[in-house]
Amino acid sequence: MAAWGERLAGVRGVLLDISGVLYDGGEDGGTPIPGSVEAVARLKLSKLKVRFCTNDSQKSRRDLVGLLQRQGFDISEGEVTSPAPATSLILKERGLRPHLLIHDGVRSEFDQIDTSNPNCVVIADAGEGFSYQNMNKAFRVLMDLEKPVLISLGKGRYYKETSGLMLDVGAYMKALEYACGIEAQVVGKPSPEYFQLALKEMGVEAHEAIMIGDDIVGDIGGAQRCGMRALQVRTGKFRPSDEQHPEVTADGYVDNLAEAVNLLLQHAIK
Amino acid sequence: MAAWGERLAGVRGVLLDISGVLYDGGEDGGTPIPGSVEAVARLKLSKLKVRFCTNDSQKSRRDLVGLLQRQGFDISEGEVTSPAPATSLILKERGLRPHLLIHDGVRSEFDQIDTSNPNCVVIADAGEGFSYQNMNKAFRVLMDLEKPVLISLGKGRYYKETSGLMLDVGAYMKALEYACGIEAQVVGKPSPEYFQLALKEMGVEAHEAIMIGDDIVGDIGGAQRCGMRALQVRTGKFRPSDEQHPEVTADGYVDNLAEAVNLLLQHAIK
């Protein structure tokens, strides 16, 4: 690989994944990854632009930011691109009235949305809300529509909590896709539109931006397909086999966010 | 199309689908389709061999047969090929110890199966049993296996009950396939092995057998791919568009089982 100076030249903006990069989630709210609180603080003192880009669809942006602030992170709601507010925007723009199959924790993001007489289904990481009854209700809404529209907040297969692996929204998206014979529209990484939204909100072009994430496909591959550079951290859901992934090679692998920020401050800013 | 005499020449055995051909299901046990009780009786008095071939995975074979007998059908357990006993056989042959994600109504079919320290997952139409917790448990069992084995009793997308459309096992099979990055083994129509089992149990070669069903893909297409002939009835889940299906053309379309049996008794037996 080229020297870091070459790989990081011209970077003006940094997109940070949250879960697995800033902190590890869990029922107790989770814990910060060592060095990440300081790394974010140093990054925000630099000339680089910073934005947070998550696929978390179980918590409102307010709750997520509150949780991170209590862990010591310098982060505010306006700095976060998350799937629920992005979906809310899309629903308004397209005049869609959703049937919501979502977690109660994220319901407040849809307070301003008309959900009467639904003409689409929005599915997010509903956790225990993925009962047979709720799935069947969403299925029937879709089957009653002439052209069924299914919007999925991310398409993750699973994630890790302190209690073990948890099925993510992608699995249930696939169930509804198969039952209805349709394809869902994904709002979240690795959807190009989602990365482009985050870049626009940060005010930086793709070729001047770098993504830092723990998911080799969703974060690294997705960002690179949009013309960005991307670093994978060896924290969160990282597995050693990721460094030999058959389809995706990151622009660099670093032990954690702290190392990524050291490199960026040393090489990206001249 | 050729005359019925030509189309039905040489038929020695008849495979009958149950739901949508013999009766329509529902919470109250369902009701026989008019003429079907007499049609089965006439068929069994003829020289033709008869076997029943269902994808029902929510009821034990005993319960299903009991329900049909109470509706007046001449049917016994030994005449029915159903996915749960077929799966039970496969588990024994391959020394598999399943984690069962199934409906309580079918649990008795697995009484003789060792379910300790599971090395595969068996999924059937669990209905309300498809809770997030149960799905996550099955998912974790699969992810803990070096080579995850998922066996699905059918792969139906949905079925119709008196209360409306119901998600079938296929949707949940797809969810686990996606989450684990694997492909399930299907026991049930349209799997060729399953039709072959039914033919073997009936003691008739494929080219001498005819399938009568209401599902253009699962019954008709599946049977034809095994070298059988197949008639579609215009009852159950039949839709008029089935007669112009882009991929499957039945060897004949009949109003109901009674008409199919009339034709068979007139043309198949010389």
Coordinates of C-alpha atoms in Angstrom, one line a residue:
Chain A
M1 CA 0.0 0.0 0.0
A2 CA 1.0 3.6 -0.6
A3 CA 2.3 5.7 2.3
W4 CA -0.3 7.2 4.6
G5 CA 0.6 10.7 3.4
E6 CA -0.5 9.7 -0.1
R7 CA -3.5 7.8 0.9
L8 CA -4.9 10.6 3.1
A9 CA -3.9 13.5 0.9
G10 CA -6.6 16.1 0.3
V11 CA -9.1 14.8 2.9
R12 CA -11.2 17.6 4.2
G13 CA -14.1 15.8 5.8
V14 CA -14.5 12.7 8.0
L15 CA -17.7 10.6 8.3
L16 CA -17.7 8.5 11.5
D17 CA -19.8 5.4 12.1
I18 CA -21.1 5.3 15.7
S19 CA -21.7 1.8 17.0
G20 CA -18.5 -0.2 17.0
V21 CA -16.4 2.9 16.4
L22 CA -17.4 5.4 19.1
Y23 CA -19.0 2.9 21.5
D24 CA -20.1 -0.7 21.9
G25 CA -23.9 -1.0 22.4
G26 CA -25.7 -3.0 25.1
E27 CA -28.7 -3.1 27.3
D28 CA -27.1 -0.8 29.9
G29 CA -26.5 1.8 27.2
G30 CA -23.1 0.4 26.3
T31 CA -19.5 1.7 26.9
P32 CA -17.2 4.0 25.0
I33 CA -14.4 2.3 23.0
P34 CA -11.1 3.3 24.7
G35 CA -9.6 6.4 23.2
S36 CA -12.7 7.3 21.2
V37 CA -14.0 10.2 23.4
E38 CA -10.6 11.9 23.1
A39 CA -10.2 11.1 19.4
V40 CA -13.5 12.8 18.6
A41 CA -12.6 15.8 20.6
R42 CA -9.2 16.2 18.8
L43 CA -10.9 15.8 15.4
K44 CA -13.4 18.5 16.2
L45 CA -10.6 20.9 17.2
S46 CA -8.8 20.3 13.8
K47 CA -9.6 21.9 10.5
L48 CA -11.3 18.8 9.3
K49 CA -15.1 18.7 9.0
V50 CA -16.7 15.9 11.0
R51 CA -20.1 14.2 10.7
F52 CA -21.5 11.1 12.3
C53 CA -23.3 8.5 10.0
T54 CA -25.1 5.6 11.6
N55 CA -27.6 2.9 10.7
D56 CA -29.1 2.7 14.2
S57 CA -32.8 2.6 13.7
Q58 CA -34.0 1.6 17.2
K59 CA -33.3 4.9 18.9
S60 CA -34.3 8.4 18.0
R61 CA -31.5 10.7 17.1
R62 CA -32.1 12.6 20.3
D63 CA -31.8 9.5 22.5
L64 CA -28.7 8.3 20.7
V65 CA -27.0 11.6 21.1
G66 CA -28.0 11.9 24.8
L67 CA -26.5 8.4 25.4
L68 CA -23.2 9.4 23.7
Q69 CA -23.0 12.7 25.5
R70 CA -23.4 10.9 28.9
Q71 CA -20.4 8.8 27.8
G72 CA -18.4 12.0 27.3
F73 CA -18.6 12.5 23.5
D74 CA -18.7 15.9 22.0
I75 CA -21.7 15.4 19.7
S76 CA -25.0 17.2 18.9
E77 CA -28.1 16.1 17.1
G78 CA -27.4 18.4 14.1
E79 CA -24.1 16.5 13.4
V80 CA -25.7 13.1 13.0
T81 CA -27.1 11.5 9.8
S82 CA -29.4 8.6 10.9
P83 CA -31.9 6.6 8.9
A84 CA -35.1 7.6 10.7
P85 CA -34.9 11.4 10.1
A86 CA -33.7 10.7 6.5
T87 CA -36.8 8.4 6.0
S88 CA -39.1 11.0 7.5
L89 CA -37.8 13.5 4.9
I90 CA -38.3 11.1 2.1
L91 CA -41.9 10.3 3.2
K92 CA -42.7 14.0 3.3
E93 CA -41.1 14.7 -0.1
R94 CA -43.0 11.8 -1.8
G95 CA -46.3 12.3 0.0
L96 CA -46.1 8.8 1.5
R97 CA -48.3 7.7 4.5
P98 CA -46.5 4.8 6.2
H99 CA -47.6 1.9 8.2
L100 CA -44.8 1.8 10.8
L101 CA -43.2 -1.5 11.9
I102 CA -40.6 0.1 14.2
H103 CA -39.3 0.2 17.8
D104 CA -41.1 2.5 20.2
G105 CA -37.7 4.1 20.8
V106 CA -37.7 5.7 17.4
R107 CA -41.4 6.5 17.0
S108 CA -40.9 10.2 17.9
E109 CA -39.0 10.7 14.7
F110 CA -42.3 10.1 12.8
D111 CA -44.4 12.4 15.0
Q112 CA -45.0 14.8 12.1
I113 CA -45.9 12.1 9.6
D114 CA -49.5 11.3 8.6
T115 CA -50.0 7.5 9.1
S116 CA -53.7 7.4 8.2
N117 CA -54.8 5.2 5.3
P118 CA -51.2 3.9 4.7
N119 CA -49.8 3.7 1.2
C120 CA -46.4 2.2 2.1
V121 CA -44.7 0.2 4.9
V122 CA -41.6 1.5 6.8
I123 CA -39.6 -1.2 8.6
A124 CA -36.8 -0.6 11.1
D125 CA -35.0 -2.6 13.7
A126 CA -38.2 -3.3 15.8
G127 CA -36.5 -5.9 18.1
E128 CA -39.3 -7.6 20.1
G129 CA -41.7 -5.7 17.9
F130 CA -41.1 -8.3 15.2
S131 CA -44.0 -10.5 16.4
Y132 CA -45.9 -12.7 13.9
Q133 CA -48.9 -10.4 14.3
N134 CA -47.0 -7.2 13.5
M135 CA -45.2 -8.8 10.6
N136 CA -48.5 -10.2 9.2
K137 CA -50.1 -6.7 9.6
A138 CA -47.3 -5.1 7.6
F139 CA -47.6 -7.9 5.0
R140 CA -51.3 -7.4 4.6
V141 CA -50.9 -3.6 4.2
L142 CA -48.4 -4.3 1.4
M143 CA -50.6 -6.9 -0.3
D144 CA -53.6 -4.5 -0.3
L145 CA -51.6 -1.9 -2.3
E146 CA -51.6 -1.9 -6.0
K147 CA -47.9 -1.1 -6.1
P148 CA -46.5 -2.1 -2.7
V149 CA -43.8 0.2 -1.4
L150 CA -41.5 -1.1 1.4
I151 CA -38.9 1.2 2.9
S152 CA -36.3 -0.4 5.1
L153 CA -34.0 1.5 7.5
G154 CA -30.8 -0.3 6.7
K155 CA -30.5 -3.9 5.7
G156 CA -28.2 -5.2 8.4
R157 CA -28.2 -9.0 8.9
Y158 CA -27.4 -9.0 12.6
Y159 CA -25.6 -7.0 15.3
K160 CA -23.9 -7.9 18.5
E161 CA -25.1 -7.0 22.0
T162 CA -23.7 -8.0 25.3
S163 CA -26.3 -10.9 25.4
G164 CA -25.2 -12.2 22.0
L165 CA -26.1 -11.9 18.3
M166 CA -29.4 -10.2 17.4
L167 CA -31.3 -10.4 14.2
D168 CA -31.4 -7.0 12.4
V169 CA -33.9 -5.4 10.2
G170 CA -32.5 -6.9 7.0
A171 CA -33.7 -10.4 7.8
Y172 CA -37.3 -9.1 8.3
M173 CA -37.0 -7.0 5.2
K174 CA -36.1 -10.1 3.2
A175 CA -39.1 -12.0 4.7
L176 CA -41.5 -9.3 3.4
E177 CA -39.7 -9.0 0.1
Y178 CA -40.1 -12.7 -0.5
A179 CA -43.7 -12.9 0.7
C180 CA -44.8 -10.0 -1.5
G181 CA -42.5 -10.5 -4.5
I182 CA -41.1 -7.0 -4.2
E183 CA -37.8 -5.2 -3.5
A184 CA -37.4 -2.9 -0.6
Q185 CA -35.9 0.6 -0.8
V186 CA -33.1 0.9 1.7
V187 CA -32.5 4.1 3.6
G188 CA -29.1 3.7 5.4
K189 CA -25.6 2.5 4.6
P190 CA -24.6 1.1 2.1
S191 CA -27.2 2.9 0.0
P192 CA -25.4 5.5 -2.2
E193 CA -28.2 8.1 -1.6
Y194 CA -27.6 7.8 2.1
F195 CA -23.9 8.5 1.9
Q196 CA -24.6 11.4 -0.5
L197 CA -27.0 12.8 2.0
A198 CA -24.4 12.7 4.8
L199 CA -21.8 14.3 2.4
K200 CA -24.2 17.1 1.5
E201 CA -25.0 17.7 5.2
M202 CA -21.2 17.9 5.9
G203 CA -20.6 20.1 2.8
V204 CA -17.7 18.1 1.4
E205 CA -17.3 16.3 -1.9
A206 CA -16.9 12.5 -2.0
H207 CA -13.3 12.6 -3.2
E208 CA -12.4 14.9 -0.2
A209 CA -14.1 12.7 2.3
I210 CA -13.2 9.6 4.3
M211 CA -15.4 7.1 6.1
I212 CA -14.3 5.4 9.3
G213 CA -16.3 2.3 10.2
D214 CA -16.2 -1.2 11.5
D215 CA -18.4 -2.9 8.8
I216 CA -16.3 -3.9 5.8
V217 CA -19.3 -4.1 3.5
G218 CA -21.8 -1.5 4.8
D219 CA -19.2 1.2 5.8
I220 CA -16.1 0.5 3.7
G221 CA -17.5 -0.9 0.5
G222 CA -20.5 1.4 0.5
A223 CA -18.4 4.6 1.0
Q224 CA -15.9 3.5 -1.7
R225 CA -18.6 2.9 -4.2
C226 CA -19.6 6.6 -3.7
G227 CA -16.1 7.8 -4.5
M228 CA -15.0 8.2 -0.9
R229 CA -12.0 6.7 0.9
A230 CA -12.6 4.5 3.9
L231 CA -10.7 3.2 6.9
Q232 CA -11.7 0.1 8.8
V233 CA -11.2 0.0 12.6
R234 CA -10.4 -3.2 14.4
T235 CA -13.1 -2.7 16.9
G236 CA -16.9 -3.4 17.0
K237 CA -18.0 -6.1 14.6
F238 CA -14.5 -6.2 12.9
R239 CA -13.2 -9.7 12.3
P240 CA -9.6 -10.5 11.2
S241 CA -10.9 -12.1 8.0
D242 CA -12.2 -8.7 7.0
E243 CA -8.7 -7.8 6.0
Q244 CA -8.8 -10.5 3.3
H245 CA -12.4 -9.8 2.2
P246 CA -12.9 -11.1 -1.3
E247 CA -14.6 -8.0 -2.6
V248 CA -13.7 -5.0 -0.4
T249 CA -10.2 -3.7 0.5
A250 CA -10.2 -0.7 2.8
D251 CA -7.8 2.3 2.1
G252 CA -6.3 1.4 5.5
Y253 CA -6.9 -0.7 8.6
V254 CA -6.3 0.8 12.0
D255 CA -6.6 -0.5 15.5
N256 CA -9.2 2.0 16.6
L257 CA -10.6 5.5 16.1
A258 CA -7.7 7.0 18.1
E259 CA -5.2 5.6 15.6
A260 CA -7.3 6.8 12.7
V261 CA -7.4 10.3 14.1
N262 CA -3.6 10.3 14.8
L263 CA -3.0 9.5 11.1
L264 CA -5.5 12.0 9.8
L265 CA -4.1 14.8 11.9
Q266 CA -0.6 13.9 10.9
H267 CA -1.2 13.4 7.1
A268 CA -4.5 14.8 5.9
I269 CA -4.0 18.4 7.1
K270 CA -1.0 20.4 5.7
Chain B
M1 CA -54.6 -29.3 -26.4
A2 CA -54.9 -33.0 -27.1
A3 CA -58.1 -34.9 -26.2
W4 CA -58.5 -36.0 -22.6
G5 CA -58.1 -39.7 -23.7
E6 CA -54.6 -38.9 -24.9
R7 CA -53.6 -36.7 -22.0
L8 CA -54.6 -39.2 -19.4
A9 CA -53.6 -42.4 -21.1
G10 CA -51.5 -44.8 -19.0
V11 CA -52.2 -43.0 -15.6
R12 CA -52.1 -45.6 -12.8
G13 CA -51.7 -43.4 -9.8
V14 CA -53.1 -40.1 -8.5
L15 CA -51.5 -37.7 -6.0
L16 CA -54.0 -35.4 -4.4
D17 CA -53.1 -32.1 -2.8
I18 CA -55.2 -31.5 0.4
S19 CA -55.8 -27.9 1.2
G20 CA -57.7 -26.1 -1.6
V21 CA -58.5 -29.5 -3.3
L22 CA -60.2 -31.5 -0.6
Y23 CA -61.2 -28.7 1.7
D24 CA -60.7 -25.0 2.5
G25 CA -58.9 -24.4 5.8
G26 CA -59.9 -22.0 8.6
E27 CA -59.9 -21.5 12.3
D28 CA -63.0 -23.6 12.7
G29 CA -61.3 -26.5 10.9
G30 CA -62.5 -25.5 7.5
T31 CA -65.1 -26.9 5.1
P32 CA -65.0 -29.6 2.4
I33 CA -65.0 -28.3 -1.2
P34 CA -68.4 -29.4 -2.8
G35 CA -68.1 -32.8 -4.5
S36 CA -64.7 -33.6 -3.1
V37 CA -65.8 -36.2 -0.4
E38 CA -67.6 -38.2 -3.1
A39 CA -64.8 -37.8 -5.6
V40 CA -62.3 -39.3 -3.2
A41 CA -64.6 -42.1 -2.5
R42 CA -65.1 -42.9 -6.2
L43 CA -61.4 -42.7 -6.9
K44 CA -60.6 -45.2 -4.1
L45 CA -63.2 -47.7 -5.5
S46 CA -61.4 -47.6 -8.9
K47 CA -58.3 -49.4 -10.0
L48 CA -56.2 -46.2 -9.7
K49 CA -53.7 -45.9 -6.8
V50 CA -54.3 -42.9 -4.6
R51 CA -52.1 -40.9 -2.3
F52 CA -52.4 -37.6 -0.6
C53 CA -49.5 -35.1 -0.8
T54 CA -49.6 -32.0 1.3
N55 CA -47.4 -29.1 2.5
D56 CA -49.3 -28.5 5.7
S57 CA -46.7 -28.2 8.4
Q58 CA -48.8 -26.8 11.2
K59 CA -50.7 -29.9 12.1
S60 CA -49.6 -33.5 12.8
R61 CA -50.6 -36.0 10.2
R62 CA -52.9 -37.6 12.8
D63 CA -54.7 -34.3 13.5
L64 CA -55.0 -33.5 9.8
V65 CA -56.4 -36.9 8.9
G66 CA -58.8 -36.7 11.9
L67 CA -60.1 -33.3 10.7
L68 CA -60.7 -34.7 7.2
Q69 CA -62.4 -37.8 8.4
R70 CA -64.8 -35.7 10.5
Q71 CA -65.6 -33.9 7.2
G72 CA -66.5 -37.3 5.7
F73 CA -63.3 -38.1 3.7
D74 CA -62.1 -41.7 3.3
I75 CA -58.5 -41.1 4.3
S76 CA -56.0 -42.7 6.7
E77 CA -52.7 -41.6 8.1
G78 CA -50.8 -44.2 6.0
E79 CA -52.1 -42.6 2.8
V80 CA -50.6 -39.2 3.5
T81 CA -47.2 -37.8 2.5
S82 CA -46.7 -34.7 4.7
P83 CA -43.5 -32.7 5.4
A84 CA -43.1 -33.3 9.1
P85 CA -42.9 -37.2 9.0
A86 CA -40.7 -36.8 5.9
T87 CA -38.4 -34.5 7.8
S88 CA -38.4 -36.8 10.8
L89 CA -37.1 -39.6 8.5
I90 CA -34.4 -37.4 7.0
L91 CA -33.3 -36.3 10.5
K92 CA -32.9 -40.0 11.6
E93 CA -31.1 -41.0 8.4
R94 CA -28.6 -38.2 8.7
G95 CA -28.2 -38.3 12.5
L96 CA -29.3 -34.7 12.8
R97 CA -30.5 -33.3 16.1
P98 CA -32.7 -30.4 15.4
H99 CA -33.6 -27.2 17.2
L100 CA -37.3 -27.0 16.3
L101 CA -39.0 -23.7 15.3
I102 CA -42.4 -25.2 14.8
H103 CA -46.1 -25.0 15.8
D104 CA -47.2 -27.0 18.9
G105 CA -49.7 -28.8 16.7
V106 CA -47.0 -30.6 14.8
R107 CA -44.6 -31.2 17.7
S108 CA -45.7 -34.8 18.2
E109 CA -44.2 -35.8 14.8
F110 CA -40.8 -35.2 16.3
D111 CA -41.4 -37.2 19.6
Q112 CA -38.8 -39.8 18.6
I113 CA -36.2 -37.3 17.6
D114 CA -33.2 -36.3 19.8
T115 CA -33.2 -32.6 20.2
S116 CA -30.3 -32.3 22.6
N117 CA -27.2 -30.3 21.6
P118 CA -28.7 -29.4 18.2
N119 CA -26.7 -29.6 15.0
C120 CA -29.4 -28.1 12.7
V121 CA -32.5 -26.0 12.7
V122 CA -35.9 -27.2 11.5
I123 CA -38.4 -24.5 10.6
A124 CA -42.1 -25.1 9.9
D125 CA -45.2 -22.9 9.7
A126 CA -45.0 -21.8 13.4
G127 CA -47.7 -19.1 13.1
E128 CA -47.6 -17.0 16.3
G129 CA -44.6 -19.1 17.3
F130 CA -42.6 -16.8 14.9
S131 CA -41.7 -14.4 17.7
Y132 CA -38.5 -12.3 17.7
Q133 CA -37.2 -14.3 20.6
N134 CA -37.9 -17.7 18.8
M135 CA -36.4 -16.5 15.6
N136 CA -33.3 -15.1 17.3
K137 CA -32.9 -18.4 19.2
A138 CA -32.9 -20.3 15.9
F139 CA -30.6 -17.8 14.4
R140 CA -28.1 -18.2 17.2
V141 CA -28.2 -22.0 17.0
L142 CA -27.3 -21.7 13.3
M143 CA -24.5 -19.2 13.8
D144 CA -22.9 -21.4 16.5
L145 CA -22.6 -24.3 14.0
E146 CA -19.5 -24.6 11.8
K147 CA -21.6 -25.6 8.8
P148 CA -25.2 -24.3 9.5
V149 CA -28.0 -26.7 8.3
L150 CA -31.5 -25.2 8.0
I151 CA -34.3 -27.5 7.0
S152 CA -37.6 -25.8 6.0
L153 CA -40.9 -27.6 5.8
G154 CA -42.1 -26.1 2.5
K155 CA -41.3 -22.6 1.3
G156 CA -44.7 -21.1 0.8
R157 CA -45.0 -17.3 0.7
Y158 CA -48.4 -17.0 2.3
Y159 CA -51.7 -18.8 2.5
K160 CA -55.3 -17.7 3.0
E161 CA -57.5 -18.2 6.0
T162 CA -61.0 -17.0 6.7
S163 CA -59.4 -14.0 8.6
G164 CA -57.2 -13.0 5.6
L165 CA -53.7 -13.7 4.3
M166 CA -51.2 -15.3 6.6
L167 CA -47.4 -15.2 6.2
D168 CA -46.1 -18.8 5.6
V169 CA -42.9 -20.5 6.5
G170 CA -41.1 -19.4 3.3
A171 CA -40.8 -15.8 4.5
Y172 CA -39.2 -16.8 7.8
M173 CA -36.9 -19.3 5.9
K174 CA -35.7 -16.3 3.8
A175 CA -35.0 -14.2 6.9
L176 CA -32.8 -16.9 8.4
E177 CA -31.1 -17.6 5.0
Y178 CA -30.2 -14.0 4.6
A179 CA -29.1 -13.4 8.2
C180 CA -26.8 -16.5 8.2
G181 CA -25.7 -16.3 4.5
I182 CA -26.9 -19.9 3.8
E183 CA -29.5 -21.8 1.7
A184 CA -32.2 -23.9 3.3
Q185 CA -33.0 -27.4 2.4
V186 CA -36.8 -27.6 1.6
V187 CA -38.8 -30.7 2.5
G188 CA -42.2 -30.3 0.7
K189 CA -43.5 -29.5 -2.7
P190 CA -42.0 -28.4 -5.1
S191 CA -38.9 -30.2 -4.0
P192 CA -38.3 -33.1 -6.4
E193 CA -37.2 -35.4 -3.5
Y194 CA -40.5 -34.9 -1.9
F195 CA -42.6 -35.8 -5.0
Q196 CA -40.3 -38.8 -5.4
L197 CA -41.0 -39.9 -1.9
A198 CA -44.7 -39.7 -2.5
L199 CA -44.4 -41.7 -5.7
K200 CA -42.3 -44.3 -4.0
E201 CA -44.9 -44.6 -1.1
M202 CA -47.6 -44.9 -3.8
G203 CA -45.6 -47.5 -5.7
V204 CA -46.1 -45.8 -9.1
E205 CA -43.5 -44.4 -11.6
A206 CA -43.6 -40.7 -12.4
H207 CA -44.7 -41.2 -16.0
E208 CA -47.7 -43.2 -14.7
A209 CA -48.7 -40.7 -12.1
I210 CA -50.8 -37.5 -12.1
M211 CA -50.8 -34.7 -9.5
I212 CA -54.0 -32.8 -8.8
G213 CA -53.5 -29.5 -7.0
D214 CA -54.5 -25.8 -6.7
D215 CA -51.0 -24.3 -6.7
I216 CA -49.7 -23.7 -10.3
V217 CA -46.1 -23.5 -9.2
G218 CA -45.8 -25.7 -6.1
D219 CA -48.1 -28.5 -7.3
I220 CA -48.3 -28.3 -11.1
G221 CA -44.8 -27.1 -12.0
G222 CA -43.2 -29.2 -9.3
A223 CA -44.9 -32.4 -10.4
Q224 CA -44.2 -31.8 -14.1
R225 CA -40.4 -31.2 -13.4
C226 CA -40.5 -34.7 -11.8
G227 CA -41.9 -36.3 -15.0
M228 CA -45.5 -36.5 -13.8
R229 CA -48.6 -35.1 -15.4
A230 CA -50.6 -32.5 -13.4
L231 CA -54.1 -31.0 -13.4
Q232 CA -55.0 -27.7 -11.7
V233 CA -58.3 -27.3 -10.0
R234 CA -60.1 -24.0 -10.1
T235 CA -60.6 -24.1 -6.3
G236 CA -58.5 -23.1 -3.3
K237 CA -55.8 -20.6 -4.1
F238 CA -56.4 -20.9 -7.9
R239 CA -56.5 -17.5 -9.7
P240 CA -57.8 -17.1 -13.3
S241 CA -54.3 -15.7 -14.3
D242 CA -52.8 -19.1 -13.4
E243 CA -54.2 -20.4 -16.8
Q244 CA -51.8 -17.9 -18.5
H245 CA -48.9 -18.5 -16.2
P246 CA -45.6 -17.5 -17.9
E247 CA -43.7 -20.6 -16.9
V248 CA -46.1 -23.4 -16.1
T249 CA -48.9 -24.9 -18.2
A250 CA -50.9 -27.7 -16.6
D251 CA -51.8 -30.8 -18.5
G252 CA -55.4 -29.7 -17.9
Y253 CA -57.6 -27.3 -15.9
V254 CA -60.7 -28.5 -14.2
D255 CA -63.4 -26.8 -12.1
N256 CA -62.8 -29.0 -9.1
L257 CA -61.7 -32.4 -7.9
A258 CA -65.1 -33.9 -8.9
E259 CA -64.5 -33.0 -12.5
A260 CA -60.9 -34.3 -12.4
V261 CA -62.1 -37.7 -11.1
N262 CA -64.8 -37.9 -13.7
L263 CA -62.2 -37.4 -16.4
L264 CA -59.8 -39.9 -14.8
L265 CA -62.4 -42.6 -14.4
Q266 CA -63.6 -42.1 -18.0
H267 CA -60.2 -41.9 -19.8
A268 CA -57.3 -43.2 -17.6
I269 CA -58.7 -46.7 -16.9
K270 CA -59.3 -48.9 -19.9

